Coordinates of C-alpha atoms in Angstrom, one line a residue:
W1 CA 125.7 97.1 90.7
L2 CA 123.5 94.6 92.5
A3 CA 124.8 91.7 90.4
G4 CA 127.1 89.4 92.3
L5 CA 126.0 90.5 95.7
S6 CA 123.9 87.4 96.2
K7 CA 122.4 84.8 94.0
D8 CA 120.2 83.3 96.7
I9 CA 118.0 86.2 97.5
S10 CA 114.4 86.2 96.3
R11 CA 113.5 89.5 97.8
P12 CA 115.5 92.3 99.5
P13 CA 115.1 93.0 103.2
A14 CA 113.8 96.5 104.0
T15 CA 115.8 99.2 105.5
A16 CA 114.8 101.6 108.2
P17 CA 117.3 104.4 108.6
F18 CA 116.5 106.1 111.9
A19 CA 113.3 104.5 112.7
F20 CA 112.7 103.6 116.3
G21 CA 111.5 100.1 116.5
T22 CA 110.2 97.4 118.9
K23 CA 111.7 94.5 120.7
Q24 CA 109.6 92.0 118.8
A25 CA 111.8 92.8 115.8
Q26 CA 114.9 91.7 117.6
N27 CA 113.2 88.4 118.7
M28 CA 112.1 87.5 115.2
K29 CA 114.1 84.5 113.9
P30 CA 115.3 85.4 110.4
P31 CA 113.3 82.9 108.3
V32 CA 115.3 84.2 105.5
A33 CA 118.9 83.9 106.6
A34 CA 119.2 83.3 102.9
F35 CA 118.2 86.8 102.1
S36 CA 121.6 87.7 103.2
V37 CA 122.4 91.0 104.6
I38 CA 124.4 91.8 101.5
L39 CA 121.2 92.5 99.8
T40 CA 120.6 95.2 102.3
T41 CA 122.9 97.2 100.0
F42 CA 120.2 97.0 97.4
L43 CA 117.6 98.5 99.5
T44 CA 119.8 101.0 101.2
C45 CA 120.5 102.6 97.9
W46 CA 116.9 103.5 97.6
P47 CA 115.2 105.7 100.2
A48 CA 114.8 103.9 103.4
S49 CA 113.5 105.2 106.6
L50 CA 115.1 108.0 108.3
A51 CA 114.4 107.7 112.0
F52 CA 116.4 107.0 115.0
I53 CA 116.7 103.2 114.8
P54 CA 116.9 101.8 118.2
P55 CA 119.4 99.4 119.3
S56 CA 117.5 96.4 120.3
R57 CA 114.1 97.1 118.9
N58 CA 114.9 97.9 115.3
V59 CA 115.9 94.9 113.6
I60 CA 114.8 91.6 112.3
M61 CA 118.1 90.0 111.9
G62 CA 120.2 90.6 115.0
N63 CA 123.3 88.7 114.0
Y64 CA 122.8 88.4 110.3
F65 CA 125.6 90.5 109.0
S66 CA 128.4 88.0 108.8
S67 CA 129.5 88.4 105.2
T68 CA 129.0 92.1 104.8
S69 CA 130.3 92.9 108.2
R70 CA 133.5 91.0 107.5
M71 CA 133.9 93.3 104.6
A72 CA 133.6 96.3 106.9
T73 CA 135.9 94.8 109.5
S74 CA 138.6 94.1 107.0
S75 CA 138.6 97.6 105.6
T76 CA 141.5 99.9 106.0
T77 CA 141.7 101.6 109.4
S78 CA 143.3 104.7 110.7
S79 CA 145.5 104.8 113.8
S80 CA 144.9 107.7 116.1
D81 CA 148.7 107.8 116.7
K82 CA 149.5 108.2 113.0
A83 CA 146.7 110.4 111.8
D84 CA 147.6 113.1 109.4
A85 CA 145.5 116.1 108.6
V86 CA 143.2 115.5 105.7
T87 CA 143.4 117.9 102.8
A88 CA 140.6 120.2 101.7
D89 CA 141.0 118.9 98.1
D90 CA 140.4 115.3 99.2
L91 CA 137.4 116.4 101.2
R92 CA 135.9 118.2 98.2
G93 CA 136.6 115.2 96.1
A94 CA 134.9 112.9 98.6
R95 CA 132.0 115.3 98.9
D96 CA 131.4 115.3 95.1
M97 CA 131.6 111.6 94.9
I98 CA 129.1 111.2 97.8
D99 CA 126.7 113.7 96.1
G100 CA 126.9 111.5 93.0
I101 CA 126.0 108.4 95.0
I102 CA 123.1 110.1 96.7
N103 CA 121.7 111.5 93.4
E104 CA 122.0 108.2 91.6
K105 CA 120.8 105.8 94.3
N106 CA 118.4 108.0 96.4
C107 CA 120.0 106.6 99.5
G108 CA 120.1 109.7 101.6
P109 CA 118.0 108.3 104.5
I110 CA 120.3 105.3 105.0
F111 CA 123.4 107.5 105.1
V112 CA 121.8 109.7 107.8
R113 CA 121.0 106.6 109.8
L114 CA 124.6 105.3 109.4
A115 CA 126.1 108.5 110.7
W116 CA 123.6 108.8 113.5
H117 CA 124.1 105.3 114.7
D118 CA 127.9 105.8 114.7
S119 CA 127.7 109.1 116.7
G120 CA 124.6 108.3 118.8
T121 CA 126.5 105.9 121.0
F122 CA 128.2 108.8 122.8
D123 CA 128.1 109.0 126.6
A124 CA 129.3 112.4 127.8
S125 CA 129.8 111.2 131.3
I126 CA 132.7 108.8 130.3
K127 CA 136.0 110.6 130.8
D128 CA 138.3 107.7 129.9
P129 CA 140.8 108.4 127.0
W130 CA 139.4 108.7 123.5
P131 CA 137.5 106.8 122.0
A132 CA 136.0 105.2 125.1
A133 CA 133.0 107.5 125.2
G134 CA 131.9 106.4 121.7
G135 CA 130.5 108.9 119.2
A136 CA 131.4 109.8 115.7
V137 CA 134.6 107.8 115.5
G138 CA 133.8 105.3 112.7
S139 CA 133.6 102.3 115.0
I140 CA 130.3 101.2 113.5
R141 CA 132.2 99.6 110.6
F142 CA 133.6 96.9 112.9
E143 CA 132.1 93.8 114.4
P144 CA 130.5 93.5 116.8
E145 CA 129.0 97.0 116.5
I146 CA 127.9 96.6 112.9
N147 CA 126.0 93.5 114.1
H148 CA 124.0 95.3 116.8
G149 CA 120.3 94.9 116.4
A150 CA 119.8 98.6 115.7
N151 CA 122.3 98.5 112.9
A152 CA 120.5 96.1 110.6
G153 CA 121.2 97.1 107.0
L154 CA 124.0 99.5 107.8
A155 CA 126.8 97.1 106.5
G156 CA 125.2 97.8 103.1
A157 CA 125.5 101.6 103.7
V158 CA 129.2 101.2 104.6
K159 CA 129.7 99.2 101.4
L160 CA 128.1 102.0 99.3
L161 CA 130.7 104.4 100.7
E162 CA 133.7 102.1 100.4
P163 CA 134.6 103.5 96.9
V164 CA 134.9 106.9 98.4
K165 CA 137.4 105.7 101.0
A166 CA 139.2 103.8 98.3
K167 CA 139.6 106.9 96.1
F168 CA 140.3 109.3 99.0
P169 CA 142.1 107.1 101.6
G170 CA 143.2 110.2 103.5
V171 CA 139.6 110.9 104.5
S172 CA 138.6 108.9 107.5
Y173 CA 135.6 106.7 107.7
A174 CA 134.2 108.8 110.5
D175 CA 134.4 111.9 108.2
I176 CA 132.9 110.0 105.2
F177 CA 129.9 108.8 107.3
Q178 CA 129.2 112.2 108.7
M179 CA 129.7 114.0 105.4
A180 CA 127.3 111.6 103.7
S181 CA 124.7 112.4 106.3
A182 CA 125.0 116.1 106.1
R183 CA 125.0 116.1 102.3
S184 CA 121.9 113.9 102.3
I185 CA 120.0 116.4 104.4
E186 CA 121.1 119.4 102.3
L187 CA 120.4 117.7 99.0
A188 CA 116.9 116.8 100.2
G189 CA 116.1 120.5 100.8
G190 CA 117.2 120.7 104.4
P191 CA 119.5 123.1 106.0
K192 CA 123.2 123.4 105.3
I193 CA 125.1 121.9 108.3
D194 CA 128.2 123.8 109.5
M195 CA 130.5 120.8 109.2
R196 CA 134.1 120.4 110.0
Y197 CA 136.3 117.4 109.2
G198 CA 139.5 115.7 110.2
R199 CA 138.0 113.1 112.5
V200 CA 140.3 110.3 113.6
D201 CA 139.0 106.8 113.1
A202 CA 138.6 104.2 115.8
A203 CA 141.4 101.7 115.0
S204 CA 139.8 98.3 115.8
S205 CA 136.8 96.4 117.2
D206 CA 138.2 97.1 120.6
D207 CA 136.9 100.6 120.2
C208 CA 133.3 99.5 119.5
S209 CA 130.5 100.9 121.8
P210 CA 128.3 98.5 123.7
E211 CA 124.9 97.7 122.4
G212 CA 121.9 99.5 123.9
N213 CA 122.5 103.2 123.6
L214 CA 120.0 104.1 120.9
P215 CA 116.3 105.0 121.3
D216 CA 113.1 103.0 120.8
G217 CA 109.9 104.1 119.0
E218 CA 107.5 101.9 121.0
A219 CA 107.6 100.0 124.3
D220 CA 108.4 96.4 124.5
E221 CA 105.1 94.6 124.3
S222 CA 106.1 92.1 127.0
T223 CA 107.3 94.6 129.6
G224 CA 105.6 97.8 128.6
K225 CA 108.9 99.5 128.9
F226 CA 111.0 101.5 126.4
G227 CA 114.8 101.0 126.2
G228 CA 116.7 98.6 128.4
M229 CA 119.5 98.2 130.9
G230 CA 122.2 97.7 128.3
G231 CA 124.6 100.2 126.8
T232 CA 126.7 102.6 128.9
K233 CA 123.7 103.7 130.9
S234 CA 120.1 102.4 131.3
T235 CA 117.6 103.9 128.9
E236 CA 114.7 102.0 130.4
D237 CA 111.6 103.9 131.1
T238 CA 107.8 103.3 131.1
T239 CA 107.2 106.6 129.2
P240 CA 108.3 107.7 125.8
F241 CA 109.4 111.1 127.0
G242 CA 111.4 109.6 129.9
H243 CA 113.1 107.2 127.5
L244 CA 114.0 109.9 125.0
R245 CA 115.5 112.1 127.7
K246 CA 117.6 109.2 129.1
V247 CA 119.0 108.5 125.6
F248 CA 119.7 112.1 124.5
Y249 CA 120.6 113.7 127.9
R250 CA 123.3 111.1 128.1
Q251 CA 124.8 112.6 124.9
G252 CA 124.5 116.1 126.1
F253 CA 121.3 117.2 124.3
D254 CA 118.5 119.3 125.7
D255 CA 114.8 119.1 125.0
E256 CA 115.1 121.4 122.0
G257 CA 117.7 119.2 120.5
I258 CA 115.7 116.1 121.0
V259 CA 112.6 117.6 119.3
A260 CA 114.7 119.0 116.4
L261 CA 116.5 115.6 115.8
S262 CA 113.1 113.8 115.9
G263 CA 112.1 116.0 113.0
A264 CA 114.4 113.9 110.8
H265 CA 111.5 111.5 110.7
T266 CA 110.2 113.7 107.9
F267 CA 112.8 111.9 105.7
G268 CA 112.4 108.2 105.0
R269 CA 110.4 105.1 106.0
A270 CA 110.1 102.4 108.6
Y271 CA 109.5 98.7 107.9
K272 CA 107.6 96.0 109.8
D273 CA 110.2 93.3 109.1
R274 CA 113.0 95.6 110.1
S275 CA 111.9 97.6 113.1
G276 CA 108.7 95.8 114.1
L277 CA 106.8 99.0 113.1
G278 CA 105.0 100.1 110.0
A279 CA 103.0 98.4 107.3
E280 CA 104.2 96.3 104.4
K281 CA 103.3 99.2 102.2
T282 CA 101.0 102.2 102.1
K283 CA 99.5 104.3 99.3
Y284 CA 102.5 106.6 99.8
T285 CA 105.1 103.8 99.5
D286 CA 103.6 101.2 97.1
G287 CA 105.4 102.7 94.1
T288 CA 102.3 102.6 91.9
S289 CA 99.6 104.9 93.2
K290 CA 99.5 108.6 92.4
E291 CA 100.2 109.3 96.1
A292 CA 103.3 107.2 95.9
K293 CA 105.0 109.5 93.4
Q294 CA 108.0 111.0 95.1
I295 CA 109.5 114.3 93.9
R296 CA 112.9 115.2 95.2
A297 CA 113.9 118.7 96.3
D298 CA 115.6 119.2 92.9
G299 CA 112.2 118.6 91.2
K300 CA 113.1 115.2 89.8
E301 CA 111.0 112.2 90.3
A302 CA 112.7 109.6 92.5
K303 CA 112.9 105.9 91.8
Y304 CA 112.7 103.8 94.9
T305 CA 112.0 100.3 96.1
P306 CA 108.3 100.1 97.3
G307 CA 107.4 99.3 100.8
G308 CA 107.3 100.4 104.4
S309 CA 105.5 103.3 106.2
S310 CA 106.5 106.9 106.0
W311 CA 105.8 109.6 108.5
T312 CA 105.1 112.1 105.7
K313 CA 103.7 112.0 102.2
Q314 CA 106.9 113.2 100.5
F315 CA 109.4 111.1 102.3
L316 CA 112.4 112.1 100.2
V317 CA 112.1 115.8 101.0
F318 CA 113.5 117.3 104.2
D319 CA 111.1 119.9 105.5
N320 CA 108.9 120.5 108.6
S321 CA 106.0 118.4 107.4
Y322 CA 106.6 115.9 110.2
F323 CA 105.6 118.6 112.7
T324 CA 102.5 119.5 110.8
T325 CA 101.4 115.9 110.5
M326 CA 102.0 114.5 113.9
P327 CA 99.4 116.7 115.8
D328 CA 96.9 116.6 113.0
D329 CA 94.0 114.3 114.0
S330 CA 92.8 114.4 110.4
A331 CA 96.1 113.2 108.9
D332 CA 95.9 110.0 106.8
P333 CA 96.1 107.0 109.1
E334 CA 98.4 105.4 106.7
L335 CA 101.1 107.8 107.8
L336 CA 103.2 106.5 110.7
K337 CA 102.8 107.9 114.2
M338 CA 104.8 106.3 117.0
S339 CA 104.6 106.9 120.7
T340 CA 107.9 108.7 120.6
D341 CA 106.5 111.0 117.9
M342 CA 103.3 111.8 119.6
T343 CA 105.0 112.5 123.0
L344 CA 106.6 115.6 121.4
F345 CA 103.3 117.3 121.4
A346 CA 102.1 115.8 124.7
D347 CA 105.0 116.4 127.0
D348 CA 105.2 119.9 128.6
G349 CA 108.9 120.2 128.0
F350 CA 108.9 119.1 124.3
R351 CA 105.6 120.7 123.2
P352 CA 106.8 124.4 122.9
F353 CA 109.6 123.3 120.5
A354 CA 107.3 121.0 118.5
E355 CA 104.7 123.7 118.1
K356 CA 107.4 126.2 117.1
F357 CA 108.8 123.9 114.4
R358 CA 105.2 123.1 113.2
D359 CA 104.6 126.8 112.7
S360 CA 108.0 127.8 111.3
Q361 CA 110.2 125.7 109.0
E362 CA 112.9 128.3 109.4
A363 CA 112.9 127.8 113.1
F364 CA 113.1 124.1 112.7
F365 CA 116.0 124.3 110.2
E366 CA 117.9 126.6 112.5
S367 CA 117.5 124.2 115.5
Y368 CA 118.0 121.1 113.5
A369 CA 121.3 122.3 111.9
K370 CA 122.6 123.1 115.4
A371 CA 121.6 119.7 116.8
H372 CA 122.9 117.8 113.7
K373 CA 126.3 119.5 114.0
Q374 CA 126.5 118.6 117.7
L375 CA 125.6 115.0 116.9
S376 CA 128.2 114.8 114.1
E377 CA 131.0 116.0 116.4
Q378 CA 130.4 114.3 119.7
G379 CA 133.1 112.0 120.8
S380 CA 135.2 113.0 117.8
K381 CA 139.0 113.6 117.9
F382 CA 140.0 116.1 115.2
V383 CA 143.4 116.5 113.4
P384 CA 144.2 119.4 113.3
E385 CA 142.4 120.1 116.6
G386 CA 140.1 122.6 115.2
G387 CA 139.2 120.5 112.2
V388 CA 139.1 121.3 108.5
K389 CA 136.3 123.2 106.8
I390 CA 135.5 123.3 103.1
D391 CA 133.4 125.7 101.1

């Protein structure tokens, strides 16, 4: 499947599905414009990081997507004026096809990142007609949004899902992205998300959200500040807890939701050349050591492209190990701990939830499922209005 994507690439760029990053990544000049974004598809089909990839601090190749993003831009679009209700049979067919891709490619983390970056642009204070407030509307498939710094590698994730759209054209891109995310969580051993479908797609690049709405993992080394003045509202702050609240309060989340969503860092890896964070590889990600053996939730050993830093030892399983690892001073230093991770146990508002999730995976799953559902629906327009559910 990789054949024909690029003949010029000597090594694939790493992916970092939800990982917060640093501004240094955005400022790096891609010495490897040759290792074209298209190859991102290769890495995205193996477990990448699953963190909240920030808008300006998560990428190494800010405007590198030209060829792949053109693919995404030229894809079939849906008009909100002509949207028909999707059928349950098509949704089931799309779900089964997505499950097959996840099981074959081990690409769950990148699908979660794709869905989160599409929906995470939402600004609840914007009351202009849909889809002005952003959210889960499928606009991430268009330029310029797909080229935003935080979205490095996501054109490859869109490409992986194009066959699903081709086979089930009645299912919107927005639904496909959110379905792939929810299925990735569940197949990795996480909670079942109470999903509904029937989202209407943004129709063109005119509906793209501005860059700058997603969170950072570390402060900009030159300013000492997290976030920035871009996006629909400033996310700039000198503290990690202040920054996270600016990002997620804008979307309508509370402290419990912020901590629960942060727990998705249990799933995936971060890469130095993608987010400015993490190591080239660790004992858990080098693909050769005994510690690097990854066993999926279904008990099968997973093949993956080595590299990057994980927050947890088993980074393809969705559980509460993130919350048991972050406050553990004796945890292996090769496991990633960012400022926005550690603040969950330091901030008075976040700490009660972080400790609760550390002590109870059941409590974590309950809160996470609720927050994930909210994230997957924010900014969406459903046809029919109440959406469509499948068993």
